[in-house]
PDB file of C-alpha atoms in Angstrom:
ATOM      1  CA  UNK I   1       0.000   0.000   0.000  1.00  0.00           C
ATOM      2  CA  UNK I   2       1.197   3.538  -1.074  1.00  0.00           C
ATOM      3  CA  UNK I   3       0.200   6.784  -1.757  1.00  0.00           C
ATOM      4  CA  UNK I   4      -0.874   6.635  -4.902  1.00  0.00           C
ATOM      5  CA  UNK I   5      -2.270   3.081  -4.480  1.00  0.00           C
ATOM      6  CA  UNK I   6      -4.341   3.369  -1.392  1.00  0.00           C
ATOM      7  CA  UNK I   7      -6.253  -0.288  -0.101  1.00  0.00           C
ATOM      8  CA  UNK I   8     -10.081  -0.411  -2.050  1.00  0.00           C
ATOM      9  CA  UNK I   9     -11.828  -0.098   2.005  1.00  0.00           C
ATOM     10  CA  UNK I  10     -11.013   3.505   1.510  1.00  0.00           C
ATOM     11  CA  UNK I  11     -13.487   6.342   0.348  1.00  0.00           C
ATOM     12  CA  UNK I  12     -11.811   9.080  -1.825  1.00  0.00           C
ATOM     13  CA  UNK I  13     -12.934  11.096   1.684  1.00  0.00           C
ATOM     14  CA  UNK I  14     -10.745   9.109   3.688  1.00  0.00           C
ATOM     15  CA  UNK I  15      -7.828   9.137   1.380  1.00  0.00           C
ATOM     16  CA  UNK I  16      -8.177  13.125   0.945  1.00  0.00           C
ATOM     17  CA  UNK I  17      -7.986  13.109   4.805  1.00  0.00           C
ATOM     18  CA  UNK I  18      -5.415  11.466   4.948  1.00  0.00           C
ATOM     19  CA  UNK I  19      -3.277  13.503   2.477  1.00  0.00           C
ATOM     20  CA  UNK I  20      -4.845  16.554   4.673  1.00  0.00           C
ATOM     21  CA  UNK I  21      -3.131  14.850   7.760  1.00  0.00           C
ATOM     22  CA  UNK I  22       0.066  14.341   5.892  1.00  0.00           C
ATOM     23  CA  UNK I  23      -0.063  17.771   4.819  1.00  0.00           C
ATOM     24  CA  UNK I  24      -0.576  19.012   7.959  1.00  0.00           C
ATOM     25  CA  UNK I  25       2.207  17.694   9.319  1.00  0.00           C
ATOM     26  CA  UNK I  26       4.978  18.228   6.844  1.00  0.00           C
ATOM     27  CA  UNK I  27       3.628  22.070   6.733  1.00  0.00           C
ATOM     28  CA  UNK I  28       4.054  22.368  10.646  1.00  0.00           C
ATOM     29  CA  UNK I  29       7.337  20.830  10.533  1.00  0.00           C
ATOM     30  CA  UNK I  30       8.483  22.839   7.942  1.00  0.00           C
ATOM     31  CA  UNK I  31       7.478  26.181  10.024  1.00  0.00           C
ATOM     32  CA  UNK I  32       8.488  25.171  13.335  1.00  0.00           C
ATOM     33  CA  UNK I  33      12.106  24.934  11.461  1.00  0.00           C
ATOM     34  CA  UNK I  34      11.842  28.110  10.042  1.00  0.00           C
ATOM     35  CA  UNK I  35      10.834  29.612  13.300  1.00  0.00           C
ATOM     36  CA  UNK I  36      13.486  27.617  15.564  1.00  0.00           C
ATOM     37  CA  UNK I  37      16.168  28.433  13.435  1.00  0.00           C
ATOM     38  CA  UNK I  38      15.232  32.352  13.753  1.00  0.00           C
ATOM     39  CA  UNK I  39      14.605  31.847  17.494  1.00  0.00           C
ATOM     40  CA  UNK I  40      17.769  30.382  17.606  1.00  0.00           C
ATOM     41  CA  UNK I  41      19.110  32.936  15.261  1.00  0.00           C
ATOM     42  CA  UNK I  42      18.202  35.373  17.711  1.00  0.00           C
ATOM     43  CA  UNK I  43      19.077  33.816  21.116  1.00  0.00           C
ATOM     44  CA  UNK I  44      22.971  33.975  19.436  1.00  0.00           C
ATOM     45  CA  UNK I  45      22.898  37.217  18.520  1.00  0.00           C
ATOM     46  CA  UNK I  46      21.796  38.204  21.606  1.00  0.00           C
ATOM     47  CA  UNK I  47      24.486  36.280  23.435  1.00  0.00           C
ATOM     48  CA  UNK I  48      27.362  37.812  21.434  1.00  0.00           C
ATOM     49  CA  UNK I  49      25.728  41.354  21.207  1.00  0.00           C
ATOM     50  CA  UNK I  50      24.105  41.939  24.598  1.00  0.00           C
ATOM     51  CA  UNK I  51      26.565  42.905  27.678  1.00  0.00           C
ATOM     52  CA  UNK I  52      26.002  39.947  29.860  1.00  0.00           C
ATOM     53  CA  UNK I  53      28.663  40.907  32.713  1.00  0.00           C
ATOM     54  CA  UNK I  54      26.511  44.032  33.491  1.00  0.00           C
ATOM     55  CA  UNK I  55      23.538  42.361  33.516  1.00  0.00           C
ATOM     56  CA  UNK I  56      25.185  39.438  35.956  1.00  0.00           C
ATOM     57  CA  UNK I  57      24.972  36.586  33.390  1.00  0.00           C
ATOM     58  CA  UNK I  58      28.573  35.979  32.993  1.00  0.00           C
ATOM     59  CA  UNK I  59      28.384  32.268  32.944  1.00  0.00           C
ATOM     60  CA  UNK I  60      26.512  32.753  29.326  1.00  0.00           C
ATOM     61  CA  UNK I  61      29.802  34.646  27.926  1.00  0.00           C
ATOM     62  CA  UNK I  62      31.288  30.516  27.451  1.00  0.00           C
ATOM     63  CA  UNK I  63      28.421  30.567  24.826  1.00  0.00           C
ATOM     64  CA  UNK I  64      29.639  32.912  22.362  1.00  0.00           C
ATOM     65  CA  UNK I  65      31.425  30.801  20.169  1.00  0.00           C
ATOM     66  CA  UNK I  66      30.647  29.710  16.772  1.00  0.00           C
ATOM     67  CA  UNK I  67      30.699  26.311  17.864  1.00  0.00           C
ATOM     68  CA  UNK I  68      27.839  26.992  20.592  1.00  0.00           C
ATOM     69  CA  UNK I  69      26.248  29.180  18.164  1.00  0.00           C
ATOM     70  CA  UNK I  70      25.403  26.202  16.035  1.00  0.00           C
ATOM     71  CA  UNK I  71      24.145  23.822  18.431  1.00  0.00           C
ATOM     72  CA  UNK I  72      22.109  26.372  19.410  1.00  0.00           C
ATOM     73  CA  UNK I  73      20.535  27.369  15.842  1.00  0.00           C
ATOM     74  CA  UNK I  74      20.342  23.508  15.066  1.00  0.00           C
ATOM     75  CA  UNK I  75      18.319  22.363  18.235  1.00  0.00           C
ATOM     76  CA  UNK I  76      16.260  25.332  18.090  1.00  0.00           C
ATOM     77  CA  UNK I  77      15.290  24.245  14.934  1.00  0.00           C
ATOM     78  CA  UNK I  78      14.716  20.984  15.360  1.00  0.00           C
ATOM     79  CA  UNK I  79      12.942  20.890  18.481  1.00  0.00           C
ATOM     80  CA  UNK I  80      10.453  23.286  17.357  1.00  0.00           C
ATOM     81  CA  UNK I  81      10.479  21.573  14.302  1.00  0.00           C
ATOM     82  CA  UNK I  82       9.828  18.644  16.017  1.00  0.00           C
ATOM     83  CA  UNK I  83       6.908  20.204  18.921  1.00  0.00           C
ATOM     84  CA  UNK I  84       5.232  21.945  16.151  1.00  0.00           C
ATOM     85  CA  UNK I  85       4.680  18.672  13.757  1.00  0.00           C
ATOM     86  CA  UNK I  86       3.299  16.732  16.697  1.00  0.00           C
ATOM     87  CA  UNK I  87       0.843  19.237  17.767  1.00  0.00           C
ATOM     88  CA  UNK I  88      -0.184  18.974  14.241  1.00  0.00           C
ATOM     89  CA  UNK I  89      -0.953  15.776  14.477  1.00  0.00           C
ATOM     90  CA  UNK I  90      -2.307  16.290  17.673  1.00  0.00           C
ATOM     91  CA  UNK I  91      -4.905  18.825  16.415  1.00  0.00           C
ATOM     92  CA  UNK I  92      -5.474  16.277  12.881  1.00  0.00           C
ATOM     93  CA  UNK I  93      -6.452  13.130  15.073  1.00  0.00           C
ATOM     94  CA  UNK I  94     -10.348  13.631  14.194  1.00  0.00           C
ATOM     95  CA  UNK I  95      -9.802  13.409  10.185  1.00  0.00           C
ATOM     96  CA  UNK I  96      -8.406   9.709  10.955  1.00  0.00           C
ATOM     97  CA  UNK I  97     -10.973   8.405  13.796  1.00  0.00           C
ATOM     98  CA  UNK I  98     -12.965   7.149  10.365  1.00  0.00           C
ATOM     99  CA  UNK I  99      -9.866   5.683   8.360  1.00  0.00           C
ATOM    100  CA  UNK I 100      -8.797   3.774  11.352  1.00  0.00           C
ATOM    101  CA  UNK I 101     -12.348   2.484  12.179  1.00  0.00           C
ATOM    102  CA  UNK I 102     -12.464   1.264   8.610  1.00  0.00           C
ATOM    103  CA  UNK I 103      -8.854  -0.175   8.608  1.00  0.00           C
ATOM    104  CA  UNK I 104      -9.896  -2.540  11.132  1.00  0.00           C
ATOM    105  CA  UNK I 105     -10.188  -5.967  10.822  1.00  0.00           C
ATOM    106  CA  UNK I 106     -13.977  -7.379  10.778  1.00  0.00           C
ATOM    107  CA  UNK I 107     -12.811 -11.033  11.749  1.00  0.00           C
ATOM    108  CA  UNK I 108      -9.736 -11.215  14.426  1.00  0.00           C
ATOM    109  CA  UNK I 109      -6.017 -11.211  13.078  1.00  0.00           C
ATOM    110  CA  UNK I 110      -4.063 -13.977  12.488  1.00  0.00           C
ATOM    111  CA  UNK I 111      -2.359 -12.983  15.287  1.00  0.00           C
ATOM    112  CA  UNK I 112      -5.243 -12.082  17.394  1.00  0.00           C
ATOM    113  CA  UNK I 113      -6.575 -16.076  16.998  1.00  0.00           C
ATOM    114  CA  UNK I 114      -3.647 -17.177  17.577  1.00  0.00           C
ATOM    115  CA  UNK I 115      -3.879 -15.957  21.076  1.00  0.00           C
ATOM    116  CA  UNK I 116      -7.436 -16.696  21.692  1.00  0.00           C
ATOM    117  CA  UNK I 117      -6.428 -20.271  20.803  1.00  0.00           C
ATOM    118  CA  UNK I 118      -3.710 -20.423  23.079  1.00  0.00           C
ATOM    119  CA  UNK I 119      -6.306 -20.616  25.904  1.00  0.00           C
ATOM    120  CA  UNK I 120      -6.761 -16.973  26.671  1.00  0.00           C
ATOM    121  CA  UNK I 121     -10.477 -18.136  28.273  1.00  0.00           C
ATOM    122  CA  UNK I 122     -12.206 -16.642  24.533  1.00  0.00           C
ATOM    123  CA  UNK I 123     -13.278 -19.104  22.828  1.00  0.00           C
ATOM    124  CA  UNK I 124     -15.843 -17.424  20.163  1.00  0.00           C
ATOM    125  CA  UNK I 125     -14.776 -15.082  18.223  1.00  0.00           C
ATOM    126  CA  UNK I 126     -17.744 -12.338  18.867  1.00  0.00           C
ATOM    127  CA  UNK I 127     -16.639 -12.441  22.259  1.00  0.00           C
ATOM    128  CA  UNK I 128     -12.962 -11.449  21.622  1.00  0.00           C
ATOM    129  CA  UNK I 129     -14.236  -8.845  19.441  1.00  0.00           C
ATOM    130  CA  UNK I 130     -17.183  -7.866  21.270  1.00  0.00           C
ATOM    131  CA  UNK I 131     -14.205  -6.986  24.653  1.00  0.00           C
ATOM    132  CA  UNK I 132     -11.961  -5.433  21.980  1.00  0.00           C
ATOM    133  CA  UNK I 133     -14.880  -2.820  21.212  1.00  0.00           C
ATOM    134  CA  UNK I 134     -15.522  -2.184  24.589  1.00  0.00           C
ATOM    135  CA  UNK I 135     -11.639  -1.503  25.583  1.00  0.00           C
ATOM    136  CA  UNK I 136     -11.707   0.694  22.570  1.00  0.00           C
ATOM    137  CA  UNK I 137     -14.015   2.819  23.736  1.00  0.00           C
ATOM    138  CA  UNK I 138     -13.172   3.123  27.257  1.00  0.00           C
ATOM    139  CA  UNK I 139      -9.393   4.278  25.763  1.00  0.00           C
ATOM    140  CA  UNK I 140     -11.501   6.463  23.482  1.00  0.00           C
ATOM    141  CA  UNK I 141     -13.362   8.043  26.164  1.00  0.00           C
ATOM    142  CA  UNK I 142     -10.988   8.693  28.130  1.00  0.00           C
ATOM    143  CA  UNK I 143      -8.885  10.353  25.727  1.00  0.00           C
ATOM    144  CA  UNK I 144     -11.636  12.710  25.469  1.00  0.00           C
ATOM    145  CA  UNK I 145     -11.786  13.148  29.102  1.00  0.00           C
ATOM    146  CA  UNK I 146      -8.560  14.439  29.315  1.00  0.00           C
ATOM    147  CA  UNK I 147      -8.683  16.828  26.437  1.00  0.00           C
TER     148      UNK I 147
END
């Protein structure tokens, strides 16, 4: 499964949300960069520019070297990078609740009946899938709780 050849369970809804999620994500990532690396940017020139032995903050003056100054630019950068893609996909969860409800399996895994077999105390089917719903939406509510 790819991209461009996306599984037949899929609605052209669900695949545009899903490119909307994926878009979402690259976009945030790609401004949190630009705006770390300016942060950062900034945060150096105001280390080598600003007199930090008036204002008591000697122990920054180690930090003035080029060295320093790109660690600092870099993880600037890439944290924000980083925080701002995940709230992204934080704040995209709700275009996928429908994909992943539809990428489900109907019957239980191969995997999945190979554990009720094992003599997990299931021994129908419904019933394994029947708890599986429930757990799923206790986690469910209780993600929305806490949001």
């Amino acid at each position: 499964m790819s991209a461009f050849n996306p599984p037949k369970s899929l609605s052209k809804e669900d695949i545009r949300n899903i490119a909307d999620v994926r878009r979402n994500l690259w976009s945030a990532g790609f401004k949190g960069l630009a705006w770390g690396l300016m942060g950062g940017g900034a945060v150096v020139f105001g280390l080598r520019n600003a007199p930090l032995a008036k204002m008591g903050l000697e122990v920054l003056t180690k930090y003035r070297s080029t060295n320093h100054a790109m660690l600092i630019i870099m993880g600037s950068g890439a944290s924000v990078s980083f925080f701002s893609a995940l709230a992204a996909g934080r704040n995209s969860m709700y275009l996928m609740e429908d994909v992943l409800l539809k990428s489900r399996y109907d019957t239980l895994s191969p995997y999945q009946k190979a554990v009720a077999a094992k003599g997990l105390g299931m021994d129908d089917d419904q019933k394994l899938l029947q708890k599986m719903e429930e757990s799923h939406r206790e986690r469910l509510g209780r993600l929305s709780k806490e949001e």
